[in-house]
Amino acid sequence: MLKHLFNCEHTGRMSGDERREQILRAAVALFSQKGFKGTTTKEIASAVGISEAMVFRHFASKEELYRALLDAKVSGEDKPVFPWETCDDLKRAIEDKDDLAFFYNIALEAMKKHQEDVPFMRLMFYSALEDHSLAEQFFHEFVSRVYDFIGGYIAERQRDGAFREVDPKIAVRAFLGMMIHHSLNNLLWDKRRRLLDIPLETAAKNFAEIMVNGIRA
Amino acid sequence: MLKHLFNCEHTGRMSGDERREQILRAAVALFSQKGFKGTTTKEIASAVGISEAMVFRHFASKEELYRALLDAKVSGEDKPVFPWETCDDLKRAIEDKDDLAFFYNIALEAMKKHQEDVPFMRLMFYSALEDHSLAEQFFHEFVSRVYDFIGGYIAERQRDGAFREVDPKIAVRAFLGMMIHHSLNNLLWDKRRRLLDIPLETAAKNFAEIMVNGIRA
DNA sequence: GTCTATATGACGATAGAC
DNA sequence: GTCTATCGTCATATAGAC
């Protein structure tokens, strides 16, 4: 029944690594929905379609499974990519010193990512509340780079005389606040319960305008 | 040992209601730290200094205790108070149409509240993640009033020609985002782990300035 | 109202057969 | 690698004495 997921056709049986990945995928979905304590190893096992004992063959404990999963998400192959590494519009905005396009593209790319990987967002949020150390690691490796990048751009534009005197870190906090809070609202409440249901492009455009006007010289 | 907490001196014994409140207080602290699943009835009982059985005499189930606690927080005596009902500086700002003071006082009062009632904030976030219905109720009764209030002020100032054309709801979302995101950062990470550690007054001042400049005509 | 004692079941984790 | 069976522990909840 799960044959179509198998990668090891030559053996006709699931390889260790494949099974491991399969368990991790199921665990991500469940932990992100119900948190660490709210998820049982039995649920994870039956989501994969194997016995509970198999979970403990691949991971010594529930805790280790959780850490492996966070670790893979945070520093693994599908680790978060920074918008400025992939988004051509953003690169162009920086070259052109087009402030509006700069903030617009960052906001849009970030909120798109949030929307695409809701489980990851929920996982991070749960981790932060439950105070798992890997959430801290993530926020200090990833978020501090975001602060440096956006803050660096603001500082540069201040030297140009385009932006007024304001602590770049505080400006970044304000800007991230707009978009992260917006994503959080979208992610925690489904469409019919939203106080504000607008396309991401509209949100990004408005946030960028408020930001640029807000710190313009 | 807990005698100093007793309110019923004439009987020399804890009254039912007092005991109930005591259990609720302990439960708030624990649920807010570790979430619903992460907290045990045994912990709650020993935090109060009573046996587990007593918890179940006052509340039929753990679930009912949790709901009672959310209900009391959301609509009870210590329910959230709106800044514009108590803050004189804010009332004056509205009368004077002092936009900067308007946003500054809202931000400051709100973030002060967040800081004073961290357990409540954490409870709400846990509830939102765990999808407890009372969190929804809160956000639609309380938050929608905040949107109406701030959005109403913005709309009025747009009619005055002081603010540019922008969807007031989106402007409110942006402004709430700044301060809620800032509070969230303060609440999730202690001082030594913060990327940005500034007085609330500084944050409020900067957020208000960005907001007012951001939507000024 | 408060306790001790306990029922009942779920959970994480292990043993051992195949 | 996979299973069934099971262990020990802890959780929620109840019974019944004082």
XYZ file of C-alpha atoms (C1' of nucleotides) in Angstrom:
470
model
C 0.000 0.000 0.000
C 2.944 2.310 0.684
C 5.025 0.769 -2.110
C 4.996 3.974 -4.120
C 7.059 5.653 -1.422
C 9.823 3.083 -1.537
C 13.154 4.095 -2.991
C 14.939 0.770 -2.793
C 13.340 -1.221 -5.579
C 16.259 -3.610 -5.874
C 15.680 -5.065 -2.434
C 11.930 -4.775 -2.486
C 12.137 -3.570 1.108
C 12.426 -0.213 2.801
C 16.029 0.756 3.507
C 16.994 2.010 6.930
C 17.560 5.548 5.803
C 14.331 5.684 3.828
C 12.363 4.406 6.786
C 14.083 6.906 9.000
C 13.099 9.770 6.720
C 9.567 8.442 6.578
C 9.331 8.450 10.369
C 10.755 11.962 10.489
C 8.209 13.247 7.983
C 5.311 11.767 9.933
C 6.743 13.100 13.177
C 7.072 16.624 11.795
C 3.414 16.655 10.858
C 2.281 15.373 14.239
C 4.624 17.370 16.473
C 3.764 20.539 14.595
C 0.054 19.914 15.101
C 0.081 18.867 18.730
C 3.431 19.747 20.221
C 5.973 17.430 21.831
C 3.946 16.266 24.819
C 0.746 16.165 22.800
C 2.128 13.617 20.347
C 2.592 9.941 21.147
C 5.108 7.559 19.658
C 2.223 5.225 18.920
C 0.577 7.867 16.711
C 3.817 8.430 14.824
C 4.227 4.707 14.275
C 0.726 4.183 12.941
C 0.992 7.281 10.749
C 3.922 5.553 9.040
C 2.156 2.211 9.152
C 4.706 0.411 11.300
C 4.821 -0.806 14.875
C 5.863 1.390 17.736
C 8.965 -0.733 18.327
C 10.316 0.262 14.911
C 10.318 3.900 15.914
C 12.573 3.038 18.829
C 14.881 1.044 16.593
C 15.572 4.172 14.563
C 15.558 6.639 17.445
C 16.678 5.769 20.951
C 13.993 7.939 22.520
C 11.129 10.246 21.688
C 13.338 13.153 22.706
C 16.053 12.074 20.270
C 13.510 11.819 17.458
C 12.333 15.323 18.189
C 15.848 16.714 18.226
C 16.765 14.911 15.016
C 13.711 16.440 13.376
C 14.440 19.967 14.551
C 18.065 19.557 13.630
C 17.208 18.442 10.100
C 14.799 21.339 9.702
C 17.180 23.906 11.052
C 20.495 22.863 9.577
C 19.695 19.984 7.253
C 19.195 19.797 3.524
C 15.869 21.610 3.520
C 17.185 24.310 5.812
C 15.721 27.784 5.565
C 17.052 29.733 2.612
C 17.528 33.465 2.828
C 15.449 35.418 0.345
C 18.433 37.508 -0.710
C 20.185 34.376 -1.938
C 17.480 33.424 -4.382
C 15.255 36.362 -5.190
C 16.486 38.262 -8.238
C 14.015 41.082 -7.726
C 15.526 41.660 -4.318
C 19.096 41.671 -5.644
C 18.066 44.213 -8.240
C 16.349 46.353 -5.596
C 19.582 46.459 -3.590
C 21.671 47.419 -6.613
C 19.167 50.108 -7.589
C 18.745 51.243 -3.972
C 15.017 50.929 -4.529
C 13.888 50.987 -0.899
C 10.266 50.173 -1.600
C 11.186 47.163 -3.716
C 13.697 46.087 -1.084
C 11.175 45.855 1.731
C 8.406 44.605 -0.549
C 10.399 41.661 -1.799
C 11.699 40.677 1.602
C 8.230 40.763 3.086
C 6.695 38.873 0.203
C 9.360 36.170 0.081
C 9.322 35.698 3.833
C 5.551 35.473 4.077
C 5.460 33.067 1.143
C 7.935 30.839 2.961
C 5.836 31.003 6.105
C 2.773 29.996 4.127
C 4.543 27.163 2.338
C 5.993 25.624 5.462
C 3.309 25.986 8.094
C 4.423 22.840 9.947
C 7.886 24.299 10.344
C 6.480 27.563 11.672
C 4.292 25.774 14.174
C 7.212 23.575 15.211
C 9.350 26.630 15.902
C 6.560 28.265 17.825
C 5.964 25.187 19.944
C 9.680 24.825 20.515
C 9.969 28.402 21.667
C 7.110 27.999 24.158
C 8.380 24.636 25.354
C 11.887 26.085 25.485
C 13.675 23.453 23.478
C 17.251 24.495 22.990
C 17.250 24.001 19.238
C 14.665 26.724 18.828
C 17.098 29.051 20.528
C 19.871 27.883 18.232
C 17.733 28.517 15.176
C 16.690 31.964 16.252
C 20.222 33.020 16.952
C 21.760 31.613 13.809
C 19.004 32.456 11.386
C 17.291 35.509 12.799
C 20.487 37.320 13.716
C 21.593 37.011 10.089
C 18.295 38.560 9.044
C 18.869 41.413 11.462
C 22.360 41.943 10.107
C 21.194 41.910 6.522
C 18.207 44.234 6.775
C 19.898 46.358 9.428
C 22.951 46.653 7.203
C 20.864 47.908 4.315
C 19.149 50.478 6.535
C 22.484 51.685 7.919
C 23.827 52.070 4.394
C 20.807 54.103 3.309
C 21.207 56.246 6.414
C 24.748 57.070 5.325
C 23.264 57.960 1.925
C 20.994 60.391 3.724
C 17.913 58.539 2.463
C 16.762 57.293 5.862
C 16.521 59.303 9.069
C 18.444 58.588 12.262
C 16.918 55.528 13.894
C 18.417 52.451 15.499
C 18.493 50.001 12.586
C 17.853 47.096 14.957
C 14.623 48.694 16.145
C 13.548 49.378 12.590
C 14.202 45.753 11.697
C 12.208 44.636 14.717
C 9.291 46.770 13.616
C 9.408 45.469 10.062
C 9.778 41.826 11.036
C 6.955 42.366 13.485
C 4.563 43.396 10.741
C 5.210 40.397 8.564
C 5.730 37.728 11.195
C 2.631 38.810 13.078
C 0.687 38.740 9.839
C 1.946 35.256 9.010
C 1.175 34.103 12.517
C -2.398 35.316 12.216
C -2.800 33.528 8.905
C -1.270 30.350 10.249
C -3.173 30.153 13.516
C -6.629 30.914 12.173
C -8.185 29.548 9.048
C -9.661 31.804 6.433
C -13.186 32.025 7.849
C -11.969 33.206 11.237
C -9.562 35.871 10.039
C -9.955 39.496 10.956
C -7.998 40.461 7.864
C -7.899 38.277 4.801
C -5.827 39.869 2.064
C -3.393 38.580 -0.576
C 0.234 38.404 0.533
C 1.143 40.895 -2.193
C -1.212 43.479 -0.730
C 0.162 42.950 2.762
C 3.765 43.139 1.556
C 3.071 46.312 -0.431
C 1.436 48.069 2.498
C 4.062 46.977 5.012
C 6.846 48.148 2.688
C 5.168 51.526 2.206
C 4.665 52.049 5.923
C 8.254 51.052 6.573
C 9.873 53.230 3.913
C 7.771 56.268 4.741
C 8.265 55.519 8.407
C 12.044 55.820 8.365
C 12.553 58.109 5.397
C 14.701 61.177 6.043
C 2.317 27.095 56.295
C -0.168 28.539 53.822
C -2.223 30.169 56.562
C -1.307 33.652 55.396
C -3.218 33.029 52.192
C -6.467 32.160 53.941
C -9.343 34.584 53.651
C -11.814 32.838 55.908
C -10.421 33.569 59.344
C -13.759 33.005 61.069
C -13.866 29.342 60.149
C -10.153 28.707 60.374
C -10.513 26.612 57.222
C -10.314 27.285 53.546
C -13.708 27.922 51.988
C -14.671 26.132 48.800
C -14.459 29.220 46.656
C -11.144 30.289 48.091
C -9.680 26.859 47.503
C -11.048 26.913 43.981
C -9.366 30.225 43.269
C -6.161 28.916 44.751
C -6.210 25.916 42.452
C -6.942 28.143 39.475
C -4.016 30.417 40.277
C -1.604 27.510 40.539
C -2.999 26.011 37.348
C -2.527 29.253 35.416
C 1.135 29.339 36.352
C 1.722 25.739 35.375
C -0.355 25.585 32.190
C 1.253 28.788 30.996
C 4.718 27.350 31.538
C 4.216 23.908 30.093
C 0.979 23.871 28.148
C -2.076 21.692 28.699
C -0.561 18.287 27.953
C 2.696 19.234 29.624
C 1.074 19.890 32.980
C -0.141 17.164 35.327
C -2.927 17.381 37.867
C -0.486 16.072 40.421
C 1.784 19.073 39.873
C -1.127 21.434 40.269
C -2.203 19.733 43.472
C 1.225 19.851 45.068
C 1.715 23.456 43.987
C -1.359 24.285 46.075
C -0.273 21.903 48.809
C -3.274 19.601 48.607
C -3.890 16.100 47.381
C -4.728 15.314 43.811
C -8.197 14.173 44.830
C -9.072 17.682 45.968
C -8.445 19.037 42.485
C -11.040 16.637 41.139
C -13.515 17.597 43.833
C -13.459 21.184 42.558
C -13.176 20.387 38.855
C -14.702 17.320 37.254
C -11.778 16.918 34.882
C -8.496 18.447 33.877
C -10.164 19.756 30.746
C -12.838 21.508 32.795
C -10.202 23.104 34.997
C -8.434 24.415 31.940
C -11.603 25.843 30.471
C -12.584 27.452 33.772
C -9.205 29.095 33.935
C -9.313 30.432 30.378
C -12.875 31.578 30.907
C -11.959 33.489 34.055
C -8.988 35.097 32.355
C -10.909 36.060 29.259
C -14.238 37.196 30.655
C -13.802 37.134 34.420
C -13.040 39.811 36.951
C -9.428 40.255 35.940
C -10.331 40.384 32.276
C -8.159 42.412 29.955
C -8.788 46.138 30.216
C -8.534 48.336 27.155
C -5.868 51.021 27.453
C -8.256 53.695 26.222
C -10.474 53.098 29.238
C -7.793 53.830 31.790
C -4.951 55.810 30.257
C -5.466 59.559 30.611
C -2.538 60.372 28.357
C -4.246 58.407 25.616
C -7.584 60.162 26.103
C -5.829 63.497 25.895
C -3.980 62.420 22.749
C -7.289 61.582 21.084
C -8.853 64.902 22.055
C -5.799 66.800 20.836
C -5.501 64.633 17.732
C -1.865 64.117 18.680
C -1.101 61.137 16.447
C 2.339 60.475 17.845
C 1.045 60.442 21.414
C -1.876 58.265 20.328
C 0.278 55.466 18.962
C 2.946 55.904 21.623
C 0.516 55.464 24.500
C -1.270 52.520 22.970
C 1.998 50.741 22.298
C 3.391 51.515 25.727
C 0.260 50.491 27.629
C -0.155 47.312 25.613
C 3.458 46.221 25.989
C 3.343 47.017 29.703
C 0.308 44.753 30.010
C 2.097 42.004 28.132
C 5.063 42.324 30.441
C 2.927 42.333 33.577
C 0.891 39.302 32.620
C 3.352 36.982 30.946
C 1.461 33.881 32.112
C -1.676 35.130 30.401
C 0.218 35.795 27.180
C 1.786 32.356 27.181
C -1.589 30.786 27.934
C -3.099 32.514 24.924
C -0.285 31.400 22.637
C -0.479 27.828 23.846
C -4.230 27.913 23.408
C -3.889 29.240 19.902
C -1.459 26.466 18.949
C -3.474 23.780 20.683
C -6.602 25.261 19.114
C -8.687 25.594 22.224
C -11.950 27.300 21.353
C -11.697 29.911 24.084
C -8.602 31.352 22.505
C -10.673 31.956 19.411
C -13.384 33.574 21.481
C -10.880 35.878 23.110
C -9.277 36.943 19.891
C -12.594 37.755 18.312
C -14.080 39.620 21.227
C -10.979 41.456 22.397
C -8.836 41.879 19.330
C -11.674 42.908 17.051
C -12.460 45.727 19.463
C -8.841 46.814 19.271
C -9.042 46.820 15.474
C -12.224 48.869 15.607
C -10.747 51.370 18.016
C -7.400 51.993 16.360
C -8.874 51.581 12.880
C -11.567 54.100 13.767
C -9.008 56.653 14.831
C -7.032 56.164 11.630
C -10.174 56.508 9.504
C -11.076 59.719 11.300
C -7.631 61.167 10.711
C -7.867 60.153 7.069
C -11.049 62.208 6.781
C -9.114 65.067 8.385
C -6.587 64.705 5.595
C -3.844 63.955 8.108
C -3.281 60.336 7.025
C -2.957 59.058 3.480
C -5.263 56.547 1.838
C -4.536 53.125 3.292
C -6.785 50.314 4.501
C -7.068 51.080 8.231
C -7.238 47.349 9.016
C -3.893 46.771 7.346
C -2.377 49.729 9.175
C -3.646 48.317 12.473
C -2.220 44.921 11.600
C 1.158 46.502 10.928
C 1.127 48.458 14.168
C -0.063 45.568 16.326
C 2.563 43.447 14.624
C 5.369 45.713 15.797
C 4.351 45.696 19.420
C 3.061 42.138 19.750
C 6.122 40.750 18.017
C 8.319 42.802 20.305
C 6.472 41.559 23.389
C 6.695 38.005 22.107
C 10.443 38.305 21.727
C 10.768 39.681 25.236
C 8.540 36.993 26.666
C 10.107 34.003 24.935
C 13.722 34.857 25.540
C 15.247 36.100 28.713
C 17.417 39.183 28.809
C 20.721 37.511 28.080
C 19.437 35.854 24.898
C 17.722 38.876 23.371
C 18.751 40.290 20.032
C 17.329 43.654 21.058
C 17.082 44.707 24.664
C 15.630 48.187 24.989
C 13.248 49.916 27.415
C 9.576 49.679 26.501
C 9.445 53.465 26.219
C 12.126 53.446 23.543
C 10.349 50.719 21.613
C 6.992 52.490 21.877
C 8.473 55.784 20.775
C 10.141 54.274 17.713
C 7.120 52.200 16.714
C 4.865 55.256 17.011
C 7.212 57.335 14.889
C 7.462 54.706 12.183
C 3.696 54.317 12.200
C 2.817 57.994 12.048
C 5.405 58.785 9.388
C 4.417 55.620 7.606
C 0.806 56.582 7.019
C 1.042 60.375 7.080
C -0.495 62.168 4.115
C -13.252 19.191 53.075
C -9.481 16.456 53.147
C -7.007 12.519 53.010
C -5.009 7.589 51.509
C -5.510 4.110 48.516
C -6.435 2.434 44.229
C -8.717 1.552 39.630
C -7.857 2.018 34.867
C -5.597 3.028 31.112
C -1.955 5.261 28.229
C 2.651 6.194 27.525
C 7.628 5.389 26.588
C 10.639 1.853 26.034
C 12.448 -3.251 25.876
C 12.705 -8.408 24.986
C 12.774 -11.876 22.054
C 10.771 -14.543 18.094
C 10.906 -14.614 13.085
C 14.034 -5.149 9.751
C 9.833 -6.188 11.584
C 6.699 -7.908 14.572
C 3.907 -9.214 19.149
C 4.006 -9.080 23.768
C 5.043 -6.939 27.756
C 7.320 -4.156 31.495
C 7.465 -0.180 34.536
C 5.846 4.249 35.135
C 2.920 7.852 35.363
C -1.513 9.996 34.087
C -6.439 10.962 35.075
C -9.987 9.958 37.860
C -12.701 7.516 41.739
C -13.844 5.161 46.331
C -14.283 5.399 50.799
C -12.422 6.528 55.502
C -12.005 10.431 58.722
